[in-house]
């Protein structure tokens, strides 16, 4: 059983605060690490797919880093806004030779208030 | 273009009844995945399809669960003799191709199943 852990479980910040979450995953047999944002009553939205150790990706105020050797990824949100309120999921994609069979963490639930 | 759609959005059923959940993937996506999220749990892989075939059914929790895909498009997840522990949000996702690992999976809005 693959163990993908996310911390913290939940986070409550004020508008304008910067914040970050952690995803830890197995360091062996790594192929890719996915980040998703899941707003209530909507579909999970893909943020990043990361494959290279040391990779850093950015989308607007959101960025992510990847360390495959030690098995962790950080997601950063700069200047949080209320519309950033959502659950942020990471998913580990091991090398299986064929399929993108993802193992998800339980997510970090972010609430941003005015 | 249109995203992944799922129906129904909500389903309440009585214990012991059968239910069918439908997924319509993005046009042209050959890979299709089913996941579920039970209360307090992460998204759990159930099954994937490449075209109409399902190479890996290992995630299906019991033989009461089955899935099929026809015409390389729409997929149906069937749960027979539902139990209360089947209550969860069932999510479907699609991607361009199964053999392109690391491909982004695009999710539908899910079906919330409640078994009374």
Short mmCIF file of C-alpha atoms in Angstrom, two decimals:
data_model
loop_
_atom_site.label_atom_id
_atom_site.label_comp_id
_atom_site.label_asym_id
_atom_site.label_seq_id
_atom_site.Cartn_x
_atom_site.Cartn_y
_atom_site.Cartn_z
CA UNK A 1 0.00 0.00 0.00
CA UNK A 2 1.43 3.36 -1.04
CA UNK A 3 1.45 6.01 1.64
CA UNK A 4 0.78 9.58 0.54
CA UNK A 5 0.41 12.04 3.38
CA UNK A 6 -0.54 15.69 3.38
CA UNK A 7 -0.17 18.25 6.11
CA UNK A 8 -1.72 20.15 7.63
CA UNK A 9 -5.19 18.61 7.35
CA UNK A 10 -6.75 22.04 7.42
CA UNK A 11 -5.64 25.63 7.48
CA UNK A 12 -7.41 28.89 8.13
CA UNK A 13 -5.64 32.07 6.95
CA UNK A 14 -6.48 35.72 6.44
CA UNK A 15 -6.68 37.33 3.03
CA UNK A 16 -3.19 38.39 1.95
CA UNK A 17 -1.37 35.75 3.98
CA UNK A 18 1.03 33.43 2.22
CA UNK A 19 0.83 29.78 3.07
CA UNK A 20 2.26 26.40 2.16
CA UNK A 21 1.33 22.74 2.43
CA UNK A 22 3.32 19.54 2.34
CA UNK A 23 2.83 16.30 0.46
CA UNK A 24 5.03 13.32 1.29
CA UNK A 25 5.18 10.23 -0.89
CA UNK A 26 7.34 7.15 -1.42
CA UNK A 27 10.79 8.09 -2.74
CA UNK A 28 11.16 4.84 -4.66
CA UNK A 29 9.60 4.02 -8.00
CA UNK A 30 8.66 7.65 -8.58
CA UNK A 31 7.23 8.79 -11.89
CA UNK A 32 5.13 11.90 -11.28
CA UNK A 33 3.43 13.95 -8.61
CA UNK A 34 0.14 15.69 -9.33
CA UNK A 35 -1.46 18.60 -7.49
CA UNK A 36 -5.19 19.29 -7.70
CA UNK A 37 -7.50 21.93 -6.26
CA UNK A 38 -11.00 20.79 -5.30
CA UNK A 39 -13.59 23.39 -4.55
CA UNK A 40 -16.85 22.37 -2.94
CA UNK A 41 -19.46 21.19 -5.45
CA UNK A 42 -16.99 21.41 -8.33
CA UNK A 43 -14.65 19.02 -10.15
CA UNK A 44 -11.08 18.63 -8.93
CA UNK A 45 -8.97 20.96 -11.06
CA UNK A 46 -5.47 19.99 -12.14
CA UNK A 47 -2.80 22.44 -10.99
CA UNK A 48 0.53 20.79 -11.73
CA UNK A 49 2.11 17.56 -12.92
CA UNK A 50 5.70 17.35 -11.71
CA UNK A 51 8.19 14.75 -12.84
CA UNK A 52 11.73 16.04 -12.31
CA UNK A 53 13.60 16.24 -9.02
CA UNK A 54 14.12 19.89 -8.15
CA UNK A 55 11.30 20.94 -10.45
CA UNK A 56 9.44 24.11 -9.62
CA UNK A 57 6.15 25.04 -11.28
CA UNK A 58 4.12 28.21 -11.05
CA UNK A 59 0.58 29.19 -11.96
CA UNK A 60 -0.30 32.73 -10.97
CA UNK A 61 0.10 33.01 -7.19
CA UNK A 62 0.46 29.25 -6.73
CA UNK A 63 3.76 27.42 -7.03
CA UNK A 64 5.06 23.98 -6.21
CA UNK A 65 8.44 22.35 -5.66
CA UNK A 66 9.46 18.72 -5.85
CA UNK A 67 12.09 16.62 -4.08
CA UNK A 68 11.89 13.06 -5.34
CA UNK A 69 14.97 11.86 -3.43
CA UNK A 70 13.41 12.57 -0.06
CA UNK A 71 9.82 12.16 -1.20
CA UNK A 72 8.12 15.47 -0.64
CA UNK A 73 6.51 18.34 -2.50
CA UNK A 74 5.49 21.76 -1.25
CA UNK A 75 2.63 23.84 -2.58
CA UNK A 76 2.83 27.58 -1.92
CA UNK A 77 0.12 30.19 -2.23
CA UNK A 78 1.27 33.80 -2.17
CA UNK A 79 -1.16 36.47 -0.99
CA UNK A 80 -4.12 34.15 -0.35
CA UNK A 81 -7.53 35.27 -1.60
CA UNK A 82 -10.98 34.00 -0.58
CA UNK A 83 -11.31 32.28 -3.96
CA UNK A 84 -8.30 30.12 -3.02
CA UNK A 85 -10.49 28.40 -0.43
CA UNK A 86 -10.56 24.74 -1.45
CA UNK A 87 -9.09 21.35 -0.66
CA UNK A 88 -5.66 20.84 -2.20
CA UNK A 89 -4.85 17.27 -3.14
CA UNK A 90 -1.60 15.70 -4.14
CA UNK A 91 -1.41 12.38 -5.97
CA UNK A 92 1.55 10.07 -6.41
CA UNK A 93 2.03 8.37 -9.77
CA UNK A 94 4.47 5.47 -9.45
CA UNK A 95 6.31 4.01 -12.40
CA UNK A 96 4.16 1.10 -13.48
CA UNK A 97 5.19 0.90 -17.10
CA UNK A 98 1.79 1.77 -18.40
CA UNK A 99 -0.87 3.33 -16.31
CA UNK A 100 -1.30 6.61 -14.51
CA UNK A 101 -2.72 4.94 -11.43
CA UNK A 102 -2.77 7.72 -8.88
CA UNK A 103 -2.66 7.38 -5.11
CA UNK A 104 -4.08 10.47 -3.46
CA UNK A 105 -3.43 12.05 -0.11
CA UNK A 106 -6.38 13.08 2.05
CA UNK A 107 -5.86 16.72 1.17
CA UNK A 108 -5.29 20.03 2.91
CA UNK A 109 -8.43 22.06 3.36
CA UNK A 110 -7.69 25.79 3.06
CA UNK A 111 -10.08 28.48 4.18
CA UNK A 112 -9.23 32.11 3.42
CA UNK A 113 -11.24 34.79 5.19
CA UNK A 114 -11.41 38.53 4.69
CA UNK B 1 -14.90 21.92 -25.16
CA UNK B 2 -17.09 20.03 -22.74
CA UNK B 3 -15.49 18.51 -19.68
CA UNK B 4 -16.14 15.19 -17.98
CA UNK B 5 -19.76 14.82 -16.99
CA UNK B 6 -21.29 12.45 -14.47
CA UNK B 7 -24.83 11.51 -13.61
CA UNK B 8 -26.66 11.56 -11.36
CA UNK B 9 -25.05 14.26 -9.23
CA UNK B 10 -26.73 12.84 -6.13
CA UNK B 11 -28.20 9.42 -5.47
CA UNK B 12 -29.93 8.26 -2.33
CA UNK B 13 -30.77 4.59 -2.21
CA UNK B 14 -31.81 1.96 0.24
CA UNK B 15 -29.48 -0.74 1.45
CA UNK B 16 -29.67 -3.78 -0.82
CA UNK B 17 -30.67 -1.91 -3.99
CA UNK B 18 -28.52 -1.75 -7.12
CA UNK B 19 -27.26 1.57 -8.47
CA UNK B 20 -25.69 2.69 -11.74
CA UNK B 21 -23.41 5.66 -12.02
CA UNK B 22 -22.58 7.13 -15.39
CA UNK B 23 -19.50 8.92 -16.70
CA UNK B 24 -19.12 10.72 -20.01
CA UNK B 25 -15.43 11.50 -20.62
CA UNK B 26 -13.89 14.28 -22.66
CA UNK B 27 -14.21 13.52 -26.35
CA UNK B 28 -11.06 11.88 -27.69
CA UNK B 29 -9.79 10.72 -24.31
CA UNK B 30 -9.08 7.01 -24.48
CA UNK B 31 -8.26 6.50 -20.79
CA UNK B 32 -10.98 6.60 -18.17
CA UNK B 33 -10.67 6.20 -14.39
CA UNK B 34 -13.05 5.70 -11.51
CA UNK B 35 -12.23 6.85 -7.96
CA UNK B 36 -14.24 7.24 -4.81
CA UNK B 37 -13.87 9.36 -1.71
CA UNK B 38 -15.40 8.03 1.47
CA UNK B 39 -15.82 10.33 4.45
CA UNK B 40 -12.44 11.26 5.91
CA UNK B 41 -10.52 9.27 3.31
CA UNK B 42 -8.42 10.23 0.32
CA UNK B 43 -9.51 9.56 -3.21
CA UNK B 44 -9.33 5.80 -3.72
CA UNK B 45 -8.61 4.28 -7.14
CA UNK B 46 -11.23 1.78 -8.29
CA UNK B 47 -10.64 0.88 -11.94
CA UNK B 48 -9.34 2.27 -15.21
CA UNK B 49 -10.15 1.65 -18.85
CA UNK B 50 -8.06 1.90 -21.94
CA UNK B 51 -10.61 2.02 -24.70
CA UNK B 52 -13.25 -0.52 -23.70
CA UNK B 53 -10.96 -2.85 -21.78
CA UNK B 54 -10.13 -2.69 -18.09
CA UNK B 55 -6.59 -4.05 -17.55
CA UNK B 56 -6.66 -3.46 -13.80
CA UNK B 57 -9.72 -4.13 -11.66
CA UNK B 58 -7.75 -4.54 -8.47
CA UNK B 59 -9.19 -1.42 -6.89
CA UNK B 60 -12.78 -2.60 -6.93
CA UNK B 61 -13.61 -3.18 -3.25
CA UNK B 62 -15.80 -6.25 -3.74
CA UNK B 63 -17.50 -8.37 -6.39
CA UNK B 64 -20.61 -6.24 -5.93
CA UNK B 65 -18.80 -3.55 -7.94
CA UNK B 66 -18.49 -3.76 -11.71
CA UNK B 67 -17.81 -1.32 -14.48
CA UNK B 68 -18.04 -1.29 -18.22
CA UNK B 69 -17.25 1.07 -21.02
CA UNK B 70 -18.83 0.96 -24.44
CA UNK B 71 -17.76 2.54 -27.71
CA UNK B 72 -14.63 3.85 -26.04
CA UNK B 73 -16.70 6.57 -24.48
CA UNK B 74 -19.37 6.38 -21.78
CA UNK B 75 -18.68 4.26 -18.72
CA UNK B 76 -21.06 2.85 -16.14
CA UNK B 77 -20.12 1.85 -12.61
CA UNK B 78 -22.63 -0.56 -11.11
CA UNK B 79 -22.92 -1.38 -7.44
CA UNK B 80 -25.13 -4.33 -6.62
CA UNK B 81 -26.82 -4.88 -3.27
CA UNK B 82 -25.55 -1.58 -1.91
CA UNK B 83 -24.28 -1.38 1.64
CA UNK B 84 -23.96 1.65 3.90
CA UNK B 85 -20.16 1.54 3.56
CA UNK B 86 -20.61 2.21 -0.17
CA UNK B 87 -21.71 5.76 0.67
CA UNK B 88 -19.12 8.04 -0.89
CA UNK B 89 -18.47 10.51 -3.68
CA UNK B 90 -17.69 8.60 -6.86
CA UNK B 91 -15.47 10.51 -9.27
CA UNK B 92 -14.66 9.77 -12.86
CA UNK B 93 -11.64 11.13 -14.72
CA UNK B 94 -10.33 10.87 -18.25
CA UNK B 95 -6.99 11.47 -19.93
CA UNK B 96 -5.67 11.38 -23.44
CA UNK B 97 -4.10 7.94 -23.24
CA UNK B 98 -3.38 5.32 -20.63
CA UNK B 99 0.17 4.75 -21.79
CA UNK B 100 1.19 8.36 -21.34
CA UNK B 101 2.08 8.29 -17.69
CA UNK B 102 1.95 11.59 -15.96
CA UNK B 103 -0.86 12.73 -18.25
CA UNK B 104 -3.26 15.10 -16.57
CA UNK B 105 -6.47 13.42 -15.50
CA UNK B 106 -9.53 15.61 -15.88
CA UNK B 107 -12.21 14.97 -13.33
CA UNK B 108 -15.97 15.15 -13.44
CA UNK B 109 -18.01 16.71 -10.64
CA UNK B 110 -18.74 13.36 -9.02
CA UNK B 111 -21.81 11.45 -7.89
CA UNK B 112 -22.61 11.61 -4.19
CA UNK B 113 -24.06 8.24 -3.22
CA UNK B 114 -25.87 7.84 0.06
CA UNK B 115 -27.00 4.40 1.13
CA UNK B 116 -29.61 4.47 3.87
#
